[in-house]
Coordinates of C-alpha atoms in Angstrom, one line a residue:
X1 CA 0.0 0.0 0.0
X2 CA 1.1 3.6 -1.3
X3 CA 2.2 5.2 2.4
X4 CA 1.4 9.4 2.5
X5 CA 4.4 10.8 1.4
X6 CA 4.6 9.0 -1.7
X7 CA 0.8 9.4 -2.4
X8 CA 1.5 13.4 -2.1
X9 CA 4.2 13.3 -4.6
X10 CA 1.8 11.0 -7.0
X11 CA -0.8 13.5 -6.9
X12 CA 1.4 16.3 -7.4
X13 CA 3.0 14.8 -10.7
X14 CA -0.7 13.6 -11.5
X15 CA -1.7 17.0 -11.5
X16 CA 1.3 18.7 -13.5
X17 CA 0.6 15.8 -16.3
X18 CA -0.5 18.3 -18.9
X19 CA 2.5 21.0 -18.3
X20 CA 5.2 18.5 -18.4
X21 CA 5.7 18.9 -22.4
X22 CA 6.3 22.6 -21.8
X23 CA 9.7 22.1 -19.7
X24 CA 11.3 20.0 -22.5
X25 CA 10.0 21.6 -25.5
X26 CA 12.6 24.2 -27.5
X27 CA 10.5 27.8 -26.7
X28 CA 13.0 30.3 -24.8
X29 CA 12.9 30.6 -21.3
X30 CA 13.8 32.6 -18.4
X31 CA 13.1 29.6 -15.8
X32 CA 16.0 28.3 -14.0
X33 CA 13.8 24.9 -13.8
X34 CA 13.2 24.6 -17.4
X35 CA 17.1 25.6 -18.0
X36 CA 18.0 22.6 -15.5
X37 CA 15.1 20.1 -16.6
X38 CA 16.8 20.8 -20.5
X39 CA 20.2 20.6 -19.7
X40 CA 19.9 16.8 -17.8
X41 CA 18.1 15.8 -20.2
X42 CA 20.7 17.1 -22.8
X43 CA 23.8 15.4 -20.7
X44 CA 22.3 12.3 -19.7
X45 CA 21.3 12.0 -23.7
X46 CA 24.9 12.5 -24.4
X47 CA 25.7 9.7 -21.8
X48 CA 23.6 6.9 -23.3
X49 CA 26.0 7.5 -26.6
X50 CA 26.8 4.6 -27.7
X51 CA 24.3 2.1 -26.0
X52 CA 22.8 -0.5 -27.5
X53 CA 19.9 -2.9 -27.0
X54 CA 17.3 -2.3 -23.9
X55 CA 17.1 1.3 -22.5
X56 CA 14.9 1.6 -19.6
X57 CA 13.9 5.3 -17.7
X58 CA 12.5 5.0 -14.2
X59 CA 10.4 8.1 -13.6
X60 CA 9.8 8.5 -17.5
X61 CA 7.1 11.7 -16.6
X62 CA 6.1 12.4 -20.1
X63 CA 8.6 10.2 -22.0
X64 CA 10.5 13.1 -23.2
X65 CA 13.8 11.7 -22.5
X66 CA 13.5 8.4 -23.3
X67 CA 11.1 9.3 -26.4
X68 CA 14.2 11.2 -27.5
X69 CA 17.3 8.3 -27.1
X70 CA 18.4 7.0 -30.4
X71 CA 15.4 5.3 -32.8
X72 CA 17.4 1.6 -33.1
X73 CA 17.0 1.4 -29.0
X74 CA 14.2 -0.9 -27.3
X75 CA 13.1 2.0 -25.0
X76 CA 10.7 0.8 -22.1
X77 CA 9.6 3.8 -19.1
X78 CA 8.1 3.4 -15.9
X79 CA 6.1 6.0 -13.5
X80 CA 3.5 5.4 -10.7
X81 CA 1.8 8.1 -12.0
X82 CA -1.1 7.2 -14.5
X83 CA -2.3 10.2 -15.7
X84 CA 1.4 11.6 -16.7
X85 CA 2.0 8.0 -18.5
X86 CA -0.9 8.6 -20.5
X87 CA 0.4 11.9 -21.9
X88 CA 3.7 9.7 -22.3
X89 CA 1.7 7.1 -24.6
X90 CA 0.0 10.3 -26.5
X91 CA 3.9 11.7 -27.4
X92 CA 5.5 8.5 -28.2
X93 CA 3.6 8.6 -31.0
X94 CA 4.4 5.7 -34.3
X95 CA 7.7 4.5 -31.7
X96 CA 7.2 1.2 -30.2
X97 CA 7.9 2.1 -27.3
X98 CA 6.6 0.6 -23.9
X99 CA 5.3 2.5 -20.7
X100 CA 4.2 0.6 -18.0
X101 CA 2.9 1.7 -14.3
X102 CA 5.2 0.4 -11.3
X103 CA 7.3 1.8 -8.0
X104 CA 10.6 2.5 -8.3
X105 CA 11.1 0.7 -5.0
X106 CA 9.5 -2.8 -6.6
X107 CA 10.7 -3.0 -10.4
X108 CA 9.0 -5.6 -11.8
X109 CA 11.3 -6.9 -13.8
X110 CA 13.9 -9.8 -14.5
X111 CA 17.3 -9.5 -13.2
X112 CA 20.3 -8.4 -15.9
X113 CA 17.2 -7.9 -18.3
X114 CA 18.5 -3.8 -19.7
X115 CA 21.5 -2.9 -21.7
X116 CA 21.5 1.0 -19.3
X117 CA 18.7 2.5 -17.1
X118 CA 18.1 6.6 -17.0
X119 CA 16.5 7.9 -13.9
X120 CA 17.0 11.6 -13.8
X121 CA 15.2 13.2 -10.6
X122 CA 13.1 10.4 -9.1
X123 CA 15.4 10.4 -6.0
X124 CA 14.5 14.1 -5.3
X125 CA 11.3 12.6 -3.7
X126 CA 12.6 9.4 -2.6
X127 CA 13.9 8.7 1.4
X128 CA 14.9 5.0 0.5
X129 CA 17.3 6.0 -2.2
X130 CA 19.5 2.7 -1.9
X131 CA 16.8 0.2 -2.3
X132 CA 16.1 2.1 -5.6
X133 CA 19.6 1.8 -6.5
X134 CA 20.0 -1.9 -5.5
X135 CA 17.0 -2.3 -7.5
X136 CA 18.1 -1.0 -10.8
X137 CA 21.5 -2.7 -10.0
X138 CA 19.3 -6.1 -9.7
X139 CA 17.8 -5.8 -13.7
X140 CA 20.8 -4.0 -15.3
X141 CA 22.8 -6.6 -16.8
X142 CA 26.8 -6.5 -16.6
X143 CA 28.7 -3.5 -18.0
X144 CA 25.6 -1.7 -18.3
X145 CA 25.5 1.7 -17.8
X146 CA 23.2 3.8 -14.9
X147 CA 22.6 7.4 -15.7
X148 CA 21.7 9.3 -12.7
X149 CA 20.8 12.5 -11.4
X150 CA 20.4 13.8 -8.1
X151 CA 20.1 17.6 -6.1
X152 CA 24.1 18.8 -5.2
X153 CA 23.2 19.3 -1.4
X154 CA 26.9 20.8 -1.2
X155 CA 25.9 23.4 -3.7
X156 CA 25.2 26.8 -2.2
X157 CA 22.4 27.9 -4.6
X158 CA 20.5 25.3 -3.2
X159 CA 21.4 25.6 0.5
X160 CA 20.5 29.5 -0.3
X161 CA 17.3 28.6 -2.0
X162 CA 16.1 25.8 0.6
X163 CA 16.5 28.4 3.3
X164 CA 14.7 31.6 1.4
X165 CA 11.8 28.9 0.4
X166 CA 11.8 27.5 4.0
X167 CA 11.2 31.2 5.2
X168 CA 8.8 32.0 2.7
X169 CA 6.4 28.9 3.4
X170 CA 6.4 29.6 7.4
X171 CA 5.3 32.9 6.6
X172 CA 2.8 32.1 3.7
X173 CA 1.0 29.3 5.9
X174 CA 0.9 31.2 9.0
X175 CA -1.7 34.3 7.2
X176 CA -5.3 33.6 6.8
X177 CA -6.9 31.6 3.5
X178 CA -8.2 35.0 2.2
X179 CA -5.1 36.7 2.6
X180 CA -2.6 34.1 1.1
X181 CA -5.1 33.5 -1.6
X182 CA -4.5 36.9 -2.6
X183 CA -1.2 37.3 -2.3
X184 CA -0.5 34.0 -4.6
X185 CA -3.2 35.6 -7.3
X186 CA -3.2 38.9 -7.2
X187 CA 0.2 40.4 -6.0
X188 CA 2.5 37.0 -7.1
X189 CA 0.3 36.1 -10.3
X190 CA 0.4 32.3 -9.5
X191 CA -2.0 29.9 -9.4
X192 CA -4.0 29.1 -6.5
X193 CA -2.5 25.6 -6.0
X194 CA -2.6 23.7 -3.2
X195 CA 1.3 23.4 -1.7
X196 CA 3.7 20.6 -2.2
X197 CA 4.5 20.0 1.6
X198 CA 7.3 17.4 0.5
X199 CA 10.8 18.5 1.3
X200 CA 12.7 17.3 -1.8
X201 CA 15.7 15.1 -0.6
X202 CA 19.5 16.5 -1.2
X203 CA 22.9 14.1 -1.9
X204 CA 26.2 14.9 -1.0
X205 CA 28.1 13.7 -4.3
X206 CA 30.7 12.1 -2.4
X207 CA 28.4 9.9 0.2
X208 CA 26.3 9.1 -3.3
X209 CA 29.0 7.5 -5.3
X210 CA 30.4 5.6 -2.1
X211 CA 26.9 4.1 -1.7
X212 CA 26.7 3.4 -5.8
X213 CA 30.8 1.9 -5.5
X214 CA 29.4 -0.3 -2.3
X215 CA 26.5 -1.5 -4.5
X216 CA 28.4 -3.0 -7.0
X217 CA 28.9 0.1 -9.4
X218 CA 32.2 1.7 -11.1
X219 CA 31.8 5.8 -11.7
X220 CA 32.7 6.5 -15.1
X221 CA 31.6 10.0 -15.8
X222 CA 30.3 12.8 -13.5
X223 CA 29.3 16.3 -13.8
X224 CA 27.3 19.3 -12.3
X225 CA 25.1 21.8 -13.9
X226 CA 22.9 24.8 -13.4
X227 CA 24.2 27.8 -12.0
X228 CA 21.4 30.1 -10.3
X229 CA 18.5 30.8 -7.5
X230 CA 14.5 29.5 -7.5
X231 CA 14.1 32.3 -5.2
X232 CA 15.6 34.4 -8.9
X233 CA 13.6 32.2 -11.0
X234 CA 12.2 34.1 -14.3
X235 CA 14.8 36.8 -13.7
X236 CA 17.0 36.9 -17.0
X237 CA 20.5 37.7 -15.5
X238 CA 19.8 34.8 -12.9
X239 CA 19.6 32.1 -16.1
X240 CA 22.2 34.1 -18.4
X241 CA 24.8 33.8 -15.3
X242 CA 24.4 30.0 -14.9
X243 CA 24.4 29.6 -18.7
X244 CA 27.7 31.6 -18.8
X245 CA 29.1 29.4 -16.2
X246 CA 28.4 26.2 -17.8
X247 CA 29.5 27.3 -21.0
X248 CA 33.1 28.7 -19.9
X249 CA 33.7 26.9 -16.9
X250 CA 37.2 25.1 -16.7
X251 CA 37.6 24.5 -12.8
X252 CA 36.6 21.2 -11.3
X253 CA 36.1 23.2 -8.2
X254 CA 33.8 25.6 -9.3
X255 CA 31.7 23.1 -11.3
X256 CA 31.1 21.5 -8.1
X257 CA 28.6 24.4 -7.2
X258 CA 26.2 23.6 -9.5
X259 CA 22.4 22.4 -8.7
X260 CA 22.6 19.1 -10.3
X261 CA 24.9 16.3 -10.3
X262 CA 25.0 13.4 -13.1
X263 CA 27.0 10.6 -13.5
X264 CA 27.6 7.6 -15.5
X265 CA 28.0 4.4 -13.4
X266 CA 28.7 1.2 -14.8
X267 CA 27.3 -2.2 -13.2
X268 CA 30.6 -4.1 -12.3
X269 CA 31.2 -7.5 -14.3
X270 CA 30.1 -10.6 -12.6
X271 CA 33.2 -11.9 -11.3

């Protein structure tokens, strides 16, 4: 049985089914989420170079990663959310390609039975990270490849941001209905959406590829991206700074700031 926490994220996703096309597609933007959500996609596309055979993405949203890996691939996504799978089916369009409704904690699949796996931002919202790991360790078959992404928790843009948001929501919750109501709509211009209570999980990169390494997993390739605030979000200098970064950027210890870290991590032979 689906436990509260992750029926809140499932309702959330559920609910942002019909937007989720708009983050990937190629209009210009001034959203620092929309820059990040491109730019994974973009790396962990450049990753899977050179992959054959079975691709599977855990947390496919709308398919618009996987929809987009190389035609000759058998490309197979999973999400526990049915109505954002639906909008995946709609986009994949003539590809054969398979979408299928399961938890990321309980893949039901055969062990060694993919070639790589993708899962890009599932692990924001998930506490049991390792069983999710072990899991896609368990049906990726030798020398595979595991393309991963997960929230820099050593990056100061988002220690900055989780404490202005922190602040902000204290303060939001504790006005009357009417007021906040307001403030969202008329002052703010948003949407008068119920909040996503969840607090999205961090990784130090460091403890992440020790757990990966323990698992059974050599690092290949790692890298961090996206260089800016929320708090800034659809402020132009905010995304032209972080784009300027990424694009000139020549110290390893400055990359390390970024938002999002990615790796490639390669299942170790069977010895």
């Amino acid at each position: 049985m689906m436990n509260a926490h992750a029926q809140t994220v499932q309702e959330r996703f559920s609910r942002e089914a019909g937007n989720w096309n708009g983050l990937y597609d190629q209009t210009p933007t001034r959203s620092i989420y929309t820059h990040n959500v491109r730019h994974r996609k973009a790396q962990a596309l450049e990753l899977l170079a050179g992959t054959t055979g079975r691709v599977l993405e855990i947390g496919c949203g709308a398919g618009n990663v996987i929809l987009a890996a190389p035609e000759e691939l058998e490309t197979i996504g999973v999400d526990f959310s049915v109505e954002i799978l639906r909008q995946a089916k709609v986009n994949s369009g003539e590809r054969d390609s398979e979408f299928l409704a399961a938890d990321a904690l309980s893949l039901p699949f055969a062990d060694d039975s993919f070639d790589a796996i993708i899962c890009l931002g599932l692990l924001d919202y998930i506490t049991n990270y390792r069983s999710v790991l072990e899991g896609c360790h368990r049906i990726l078959r030798p020398g595979g490849p595991l393309i991963v992404s997960v929230p820099n928790l050593t990056s100061p843009f988002i220690r900055i941001d989780d404490f202005g948001f922190s602040l902000k929501n204290r303060i939001t919750h504790s006005l009357p209905d009417r007021l906040r109501t307001w403030l969202k709509t008329q002052v703010m211009g948003k949407d008068d959406k119920p909040y996503f209570s969840h607090r999205k999980q961090r990784y130090n990169p460091a403890v992440f590829t020790q757990n990966l390494d323990s698992i059974g997993f050599d690092i290949d390739q790692t890298y961090y991206h996206t260089y800016g605030f929320g708090l800034l979000n659809g402020i132009s200098l905010n995304l032209k700074v972080s784009r300027q970064i990424e694009s000139r950027n020549r110290s390893k210890t400055l990359e390390k700031l970024g938002w999002t870290y990615i790796l490639k991590a390669t299942k170790s032979p069977q010895q």
